[in-house]
Short mmCIF file of N, CA, C and O in Angstrom, two decimals:
data_model
loop_
_atom_site.label_atom_id
_atom_site.label_comp_id
_atom_site.label_asym_id
_atom_site.label_seq_id
_atom_site.Cartn_x
_atom_site.Cartn_y
_atom_site.Cartn_z
N UNK A 1 -40.94 86.23 23.77
CA UNK A 1 -41.03 84.83 24.75
C UNK A 1 -40.82 83.61 24.06
O UNK A 1 -41.69 83.94 22.87
N UNK A 2 -39.81 83.40 24.40
CA UNK A 2 -39.30 82.11 23.54
C UNK A 2 -40.44 80.93 23.47
O UNK A 2 -41.12 80.52 24.29
N UNK A 3 -40.32 80.01 22.30
CA UNK A 3 -41.44 78.82 22.06
C UNK A 3 -42.67 79.43 21.55
O UNK A 3 -44.02 78.36 21.89
N UNK A 4 -43.18 80.38 21.21
CA UNK A 4 -44.76 81.13 20.92
C UNK A 4 -44.29 81.42 19.57
O UNK A 4 -43.79 82.50 19.16
N UNK A 5 -45.42 81.43 18.63
CA UNK A 5 -45.19 81.63 17.60
C UNK A 5 -44.63 81.16 16.50
O UNK A 5 -43.89 80.30 16.47
N UNK A 6 -44.81 81.94 15.37
CA UNK A 6 -43.60 81.80 14.10
C UNK A 6 -42.37 81.69 14.48
O UNK A 6 -41.73 82.31 15.32
N UNK A 7 -41.36 80.86 13.89
CA UNK A 7 -40.45 80.22 13.95
C UNK A 7 -39.77 79.92 15.09
O UNK A 7 -38.40 80.46 16.09
N UNK A 8 -40.61 79.44 16.23
CA UNK A 8 -40.08 78.76 17.55
C UNK A 8 -38.85 77.94 17.50
O UNK A 8 -38.14 77.72 18.39
N UNK A 9 -38.73 77.17 16.41
CA UNK A 9 -38.14 75.57 16.42
C UNK A 9 -36.77 76.23 15.80
O UNK A 9 -36.28 75.61 15.54
N UNK A 10 -36.28 77.51 15.20
CA UNK A 10 -35.42 77.86 15.25
C UNK A 10 -34.08 78.07 15.72
O UNK A 10 -34.49 78.52 17.04
N UNK A 11 -33.27 77.59 15.77
CA UNK A 11 -32.18 77.36 16.68
C UNK A 11 -31.31 79.13 17.10
O UNK A 11 -31.18 80.07 15.92
N UNK A 12 -30.79 79.21 17.88
CA UNK A 12 -30.43 80.60 18.45
C UNK A 12 -28.86 80.45 17.92
O UNK A 12 -28.54 81.82 18.30
N UNK A 13 -28.43 79.57 17.69
CA UNK A 13 -26.94 79.45 17.19
C UNK A 13 -26.94 79.67 15.61
O UNK A 13 -27.32 79.15 14.90
N UNK A 14 -25.78 80.50 15.72
CA UNK A 14 -25.58 80.74 14.27
C UNK A 14 -24.43 79.52 13.33
O UNK A 14 -23.88 78.64 14.35
N UNK A 15 -25.03 79.00 12.26
CA UNK A 15 -24.58 77.61 11.72
C UNK A 15 -23.54 78.26 11.03
O UNK A 15 -23.22 79.24 10.49
N UNK A 16 -22.16 77.52 10.93
CA UNK A 16 -21.38 77.59 10.26
C UNK A 16 -21.07 77.35 8.54
O UNK A 16 -22.01 76.51 8.20
N UNK A 17 -20.81 78.24 7.91
CA UNK A 17 -20.37 77.99 6.12
C UNK A 17 -19.72 77.22 6.10
O UNK A 17 -18.27 77.25 6.13
N UNK A 18 -19.63 76.31 4.80
CA UNK A 18 -18.76 75.20 4.36
C UNK A 18 -17.97 76.06 3.36
O UNK A 18 -18.72 76.34 2.34
N UNK A 19 -17.03 75.40 2.96
CA UNK A 19 -16.13 75.74 1.84
C UNK A 19 -15.41 74.72 1.12
O UNK A 19 -14.35 74.35 2.31
N UNK A 20 -15.33 74.08 0.03
CA UNK A 20 -14.43 73.15 0.04
C UNK A 20 -12.96 73.47 -0.16
O UNK A 20 -12.89 74.85 -0.92
N UNK A 21 -11.88 72.62 0.19
CA UNK A 21 -10.93 72.74 -0.65
C UNK A 21 -10.62 73.10 -2.01
O UNK A 21 -9.69 73.91 -2.18
N UNK A 22 -10.99 72.65 -2.56
CA UNK A 22 -10.98 72.79 -4.13
C UNK A 22 -11.41 73.85 -4.71
O UNK A 22 -10.57 74.63 -5.65
N UNK A 23 -12.18 74.49 -4.43
CA UNK A 23 -12.92 75.87 -4.95
C UNK A 23 -11.81 76.77 -4.44
O UNK A 23 -11.42 77.77 -5.58
N UNK A 24 -10.96 76.76 -2.96
CA UNK A 24 -9.65 77.89 -2.94
C UNK A 24 -8.62 77.41 -3.74
O UNK A 24 -8.35 78.25 -3.89
N UNK A 25 -7.98 76.07 -4.21
CA UNK A 25 -7.49 75.77 -4.91
C UNK A 25 -7.50 76.66 -6.32
O UNK A 25 -6.58 77.07 -6.88
N UNK A 26 -8.72 76.73 -6.92
CA UNK A 26 -9.19 77.13 -7.99
C UNK A 26 -9.09 78.88 -7.95
O UNK A 26 -8.87 79.60 -9.12
N UNK A 27 -9.01 79.54 -6.97
CA UNK A 27 -8.96 81.05 -6.69
C UNK A 27 -7.83 81.63 -6.59
O UNK A 27 -7.53 82.93 -6.63
N UNK A 28 -7.31 81.13 -5.27
CA UNK A 28 -5.97 81.88 -4.72
C UNK A 28 -5.07 80.77 -5.41
O UNK A 28 -4.91 79.89 -5.94
N UNK A 29 -3.86 81.72 -4.87
CA UNK A 29 -2.18 81.36 -6.27
C UNK A 29 -1.44 80.64 -4.90
O UNK A 29 -1.98 80.85 -3.56
N UNK A 30 -0.42 80.20 -5.43
CA UNK A 30 0.57 79.54 -4.42
C UNK A 30 1.37 80.70 -3.29
O UNK A 30 1.67 81.77 -3.64
N UNK A 31 1.13 80.18 -2.15
CA UNK A 31 1.64 81.05 -0.98
C UNK A 31 0.75 81.89 -0.45
O UNK A 31 0.99 82.94 0.35
N UNK A 32 -0.59 82.09 -0.53
CA UNK A 32 -1.34 82.93 -0.25
C UNK A 32 -1.46 82.65 1.24
O UNK A 32 -2.02 81.80 1.33
N UNK A 33 -2.21 83.75 1.83
CA UNK A 33 -2.43 83.70 3.07
C UNK A 33 -3.92 84.01 3.39
O UNK A 33 -4.35 85.09 3.05
N UNK A 34 -4.95 83.11 3.54
CA UNK A 34 -6.57 82.89 3.73
C UNK A 34 -6.78 83.73 4.67
O UNK A 34 -6.71 82.69 5.81
N UNK A 35 -7.61 84.69 4.87
CA UNK A 35 -8.37 84.67 6.13
C UNK A 35 -10.42 84.49 5.92
O UNK A 35 -10.43 84.82 4.67
N UNK A 36 -10.86 84.31 6.80
CA UNK A 36 -12.22 84.43 6.18
C UNK A 36 -12.68 86.11 5.73
O UNK A 36 -13.85 86.21 5.36
N UNK A 37 -12.34 87.09 6.17
CA UNK A 37 -12.61 88.69 5.72
C UNK A 37 -12.27 88.05 4.12
O UNK A 37 -12.87 89.19 3.22
N UNK A 38 -11.07 87.59 3.91
CA UNK A 38 -10.96 87.82 2.20
C UNK A 38 -11.69 87.02 1.14
O UNK A 38 -12.08 86.80 0.27
N UNK A 39 -11.98 85.69 2.21
CA UNK A 39 -12.83 84.64 1.47
C UNK A 39 -14.21 85.54 1.22
O UNK A 39 -14.86 85.41 0.30
N UNK A 40 -14.71 86.53 2.09
CA UNK A 40 -16.03 86.49 1.92
C UNK A 40 -15.74 88.35 0.78
O UNK A 40 -16.43 88.63 0.29
N UNK A 41 -14.95 88.72 0.87
CA UNK A 41 -14.31 89.77 0.31
C UNK A 41 -14.59 89.62 -1.25
O UNK A 41 -15.13 89.90 -2.17
N UNK A 42 -13.79 88.22 -1.51
CA UNK A 42 -13.80 87.61 -3.01
C UNK A 42 -15.25 86.90 -3.40
O UNK A 42 -15.44 85.88 -4.48
N UNK A 43 -16.17 86.59 -2.17
CA UNK A 43 -17.70 86.51 -2.68
C UNK A 43 -17.76 85.01 -2.84
O UNK A 43 -18.69 84.81 -3.73
N UNK A 44 -16.86 84.19 -2.28
CA UNK A 44 -16.87 82.99 -2.05
C UNK A 44 -17.95 82.53 -1.18
O UNK A 44 -18.70 81.36 -1.14
N UNK A 45 -18.38 83.04 -0.11
CA UNK A 45 -19.24 82.94 1.02
C UNK A 45 -19.98 83.76 0.86
O UNK A 45 -19.53 85.19 1.36
N UNK A 46 -21.53 84.01 0.94
CA UNK A 46 -22.24 85.06 1.40
C UNK A 46 -22.31 85.48 2.76
O UNK A 46 -22.94 84.82 3.90
N UNK A 47 -22.30 86.62 3.01
CA UNK A 47 -22.39 86.96 4.81
C UNK A 47 -22.85 88.62 4.56
O UNK A 47 -22.76 89.46 3.94
N UNK A 48 -23.77 88.75 5.40
CA UNK A 48 -24.08 90.15 6.13
C UNK A 48 -22.61 91.01 6.34
O UNK A 48 -21.79 90.59 6.98
N UNK A 49 -23.05 92.25 6.47
CA UNK A 49 -22.12 93.32 6.24
C UNK A 49 -21.90 93.23 7.72
O UNK A 49 -20.49 93.52 8.08
N UNK A 50 -22.38 93.33 8.86
CA UNK A 50 -22.01 93.47 10.36
C UNK A 50 -21.83 92.21 10.81
O UNK A 50 -21.42 91.88 11.83
N UNK A 51 -21.67 90.99 10.35
CA UNK A 51 -21.71 89.49 10.71
C UNK A 51 -20.62 89.13 10.12
O UNK A 51 -20.04 89.09 8.78
N UNK A 52 -19.49 88.26 11.04
CA UNK A 52 -18.47 87.14 10.67
C UNK A 52 -18.86 85.83 10.95
O UNK A 52 -18.35 85.53 11.92
N UNK A 53 -19.48 85.31 9.77
CA UNK A 53 -19.79 83.90 9.95
C UNK A 53 -18.34 82.93 10.24
O UNK A 53 -17.47 83.65 10.14
N UNK A 54 -18.99 81.92 11.04
CA UNK A 54 -17.74 80.90 11.11
C UNK A 54 -17.82 80.16 9.86
O UNK A 54 -18.71 79.77 9.48
N UNK A 55 -16.32 80.03 9.52
CA UNK A 55 -16.48 79.36 8.07
C UNK A 55 -15.68 77.99 8.08
O UNK A 55 -14.54 77.89 8.79
N UNK A 56 -16.26 76.67 7.83
CA UNK A 56 -15.55 75.76 8.08
C UNK A 56 -15.02 74.89 6.26
O UNK A 56 -16.03 75.15 5.52
N UNK A 57 -13.78 75.02 6.52
CA UNK A 57 -12.86 74.33 5.49
C UNK A 57 -13.39 72.62 5.65
O UNK A 57 -13.09 72.18 6.50
N UNK A 58 -13.79 72.45 4.33
CA UNK A 58 -14.03 70.97 4.38
C UNK A 58 -12.92 70.21 3.18
O UNK A 58 -12.44 71.11 2.12
N UNK A 59 -12.62 68.99 3.36
CA UNK A 59 -12.08 68.13 2.06
C UNK A 59 -12.27 68.10 0.68
O UNK A 59 -11.86 67.17 0.05
N UNK A 60 -13.40 68.80 0.04
CA UNK A 60 -14.11 67.96 -1.18
C UNK A 60 -12.78 68.74 -2.09
O UNK A 60 -12.86 69.83 -2.13
N UNK A 61 -12.75 67.89 -3.44
CA UNK A 61 -11.17 68.67 -4.10
C UNK A 61 -10.34 68.34 -4.05
O UNK A 61 -9.99 67.74 -2.60
N UNK A 62 -8.89 69.00 -4.75
CA UNK A 62 -8.12 68.51 -4.57
C UNK A 62 -7.16 70.11 -4.16
O UNK A 62 -7.37 70.77 -5.12
N UNK A 63 -6.30 69.61 -3.67
CA UNK A 63 -5.40 71.27 -3.24
C UNK A 63 -4.05 70.71 -3.52
O UNK A 63 -3.38 70.06 -3.16
N UNK A 64 -3.43 71.87 -4.47
CA UNK A 64 -2.18 71.61 -5.36
C UNK A 64 -1.19 72.58 -4.88
O UNK A 64 0.28 72.65 -5.45
N UNK A 65 -1.58 73.41 -3.98
CA UNK A 65 -0.94 75.03 -4.14
C UNK A 65 -0.58 75.16 -2.37
O UNK A 65 -1.56 74.68 -1.91
N UNK A 66 0.45 75.71 -2.09
CA UNK A 66 0.69 75.97 -0.40
C UNK A 66 -0.05 77.16 -0.31
O UNK A 66 0.06 78.43 -0.63
N UNK A 67 -0.93 76.80 0.52
CA UNK A 67 -2.04 77.86 0.93
C UNK A 67 -1.92 78.06 2.04
O UNK A 67 -1.88 77.08 3.03
N UNK A 68 -1.81 79.55 3.11
CA UNK A 68 -2.17 79.35 4.82
C UNK A 68 -2.98 79.93 4.99
O UNK A 68 -3.87 80.56 4.97
N UNK A 69 -3.68 78.94 6.30
CA UNK A 69 -5.29 78.92 6.47
C UNK A 69 -4.98 80.08 8.04
O UNK A 69 -4.35 79.47 8.64
N UNK A 70 -5.73 80.85 8.07
CA UNK A 70 -5.76 81.59 9.58
C UNK A 70 -7.09 82.08 9.91
O UNK A 70 -8.21 82.77 8.75
N UNK A 71 -7.62 81.33 11.23
CA UNK A 71 -9.16 81.73 11.31
C UNK A 71 -10.19 80.93 11.14
O UNK A 71 -11.37 81.75 11.19
N UNK A 72 -10.04 79.86 10.28
CA UNK A 72 -10.85 78.96 10.46
C UNK A 72 -11.22 77.77 10.96
O UNK A 72 -10.22 77.46 11.74
N UNK A 73 -12.33 77.17 10.93
CA UNK A 73 -12.50 75.62 11.65
C UNK A 73 -11.83 74.92 10.16
O UNK A 73 -12.64 74.87 9.30
N UNK A 74 -11.17 74.01 10.49
CA UNK A 74 -11.18 72.98 9.38
C UNK A 74 -11.39 71.44 9.78
O UNK A 74 -10.57 70.55 11.24
N UNK A 75 -11.64 70.82 8.83
CA UNK A 75 -12.16 69.51 9.30
C UNK A 75 -10.67 68.57 9.08
O UNK A 75 -9.70 69.35 8.55
N UNK A 76 -10.73 67.30 9.67
CA UNK A 76 -9.08 66.58 9.86
C UNK A 76 -8.88 66.18 8.41
O UNK A 76 -7.74 66.08 8.18
N UNK A 77 -9.46 65.79 7.67
CA UNK A 77 -8.77 65.12 6.31
C UNK A 77 -8.81 66.73 5.29
O UNK A 77 -7.57 66.44 4.59
N UNK A 78 -9.48 67.79 5.48
CA UNK A 78 -9.10 68.91 4.82
C UNK A 78 -7.46 69.53 5.41
O UNK A 78 -6.72 69.88 4.63
N UNK A 79 -7.31 68.97 6.41
CA UNK A 79 -6.19 69.55 6.95
C UNK A 79 -4.82 68.59 6.69
O UNK A 79 -4.06 68.99 6.53
N UNK A 80 -5.16 67.48 6.50
CA UNK A 80 -4.63 66.50 6.01
C UNK A 80 -4.07 66.95 4.17
O UNK A 80 -2.84 66.94 3.94
N UNK A 81 -5.09 67.53 3.85
CA UNK A 81 -4.98 67.71 2.20
C UNK A 81 -4.22 69.06 2.22
O UNK A 81 -3.25 69.31 1.39
N UNK A 82 -4.44 69.98 3.43
CA UNK A 82 -3.68 70.94 3.36
C UNK A 82 -2.34 71.01 3.57
O UNK A 82 -1.04 71.32 2.99
N UNK A 83 -2.02 70.04 4.66
CA UNK A 83 -0.37 69.92 4.91
C UNK A 83 0.30 69.23 4.04
O UNK A 83 1.24 69.18 3.79
N UNK A 84 -0.45 67.95 3.03
CA UNK A 84 0.51 67.10 2.29
C UNK A 84 0.87 68.26 1.09
O UNK A 84 1.75 67.86 0.25
N UNK A 85 0.16 69.40 0.79
CA UNK A 85 0.29 70.49 -0.14
C UNK A 85 1.09 71.32 0.18
O UNK A 85 1.85 72.40 -0.54
N UNK A 86 1.72 71.52 1.26
CA UNK A 86 2.69 72.41 1.58
C UNK A 86 2.43 72.99 2.54
O UNK A 86 3.05 74.24 2.97
N UNK A 87 0.95 73.39 2.70
CA UNK A 87 0.30 74.84 3.47
C UNK A 87 0.34 74.29 4.80
O UNK A 87 0.84 73.38 5.41
N UNK A 88 -0.46 75.39 5.51
CA UNK A 88 -0.54 75.02 7.42
C UNK A 88 -1.86 75.74 7.67
O UNK A 88 -2.23 76.44 6.81
N UNK A 89 -2.13 75.11 8.78
CA UNK A 89 -3.45 76.03 9.38
C UNK A 89 -2.80 76.66 10.78
O UNK A 89 -2.40 75.91 11.53
N UNK A 90 -3.11 78.37 10.59
CA UNK A 90 -2.96 78.61 12.23
C UNK A 90 -4.53 78.84 12.91
O UNK A 90 -5.53 78.83 12.76
#
């Protein structure tokens, strides 16, 4: 029964995990195609084995490499930085 007991104020929705563009620039090389599965495999984001969390790319840091992003939620400023570096968001 919802609303009774411990943790009754927790959200039932999963929160998205955030990841900055600058971190991805250090880890991946030019021309790579990045998916959430690859990010989890490289342990940039922690996730349970049974779930695939929503990952949001934020604009923190600089991006100098052409990287293709697939399957992410991307902020508007991060999208501008990705396209300026020659990459794309699918």
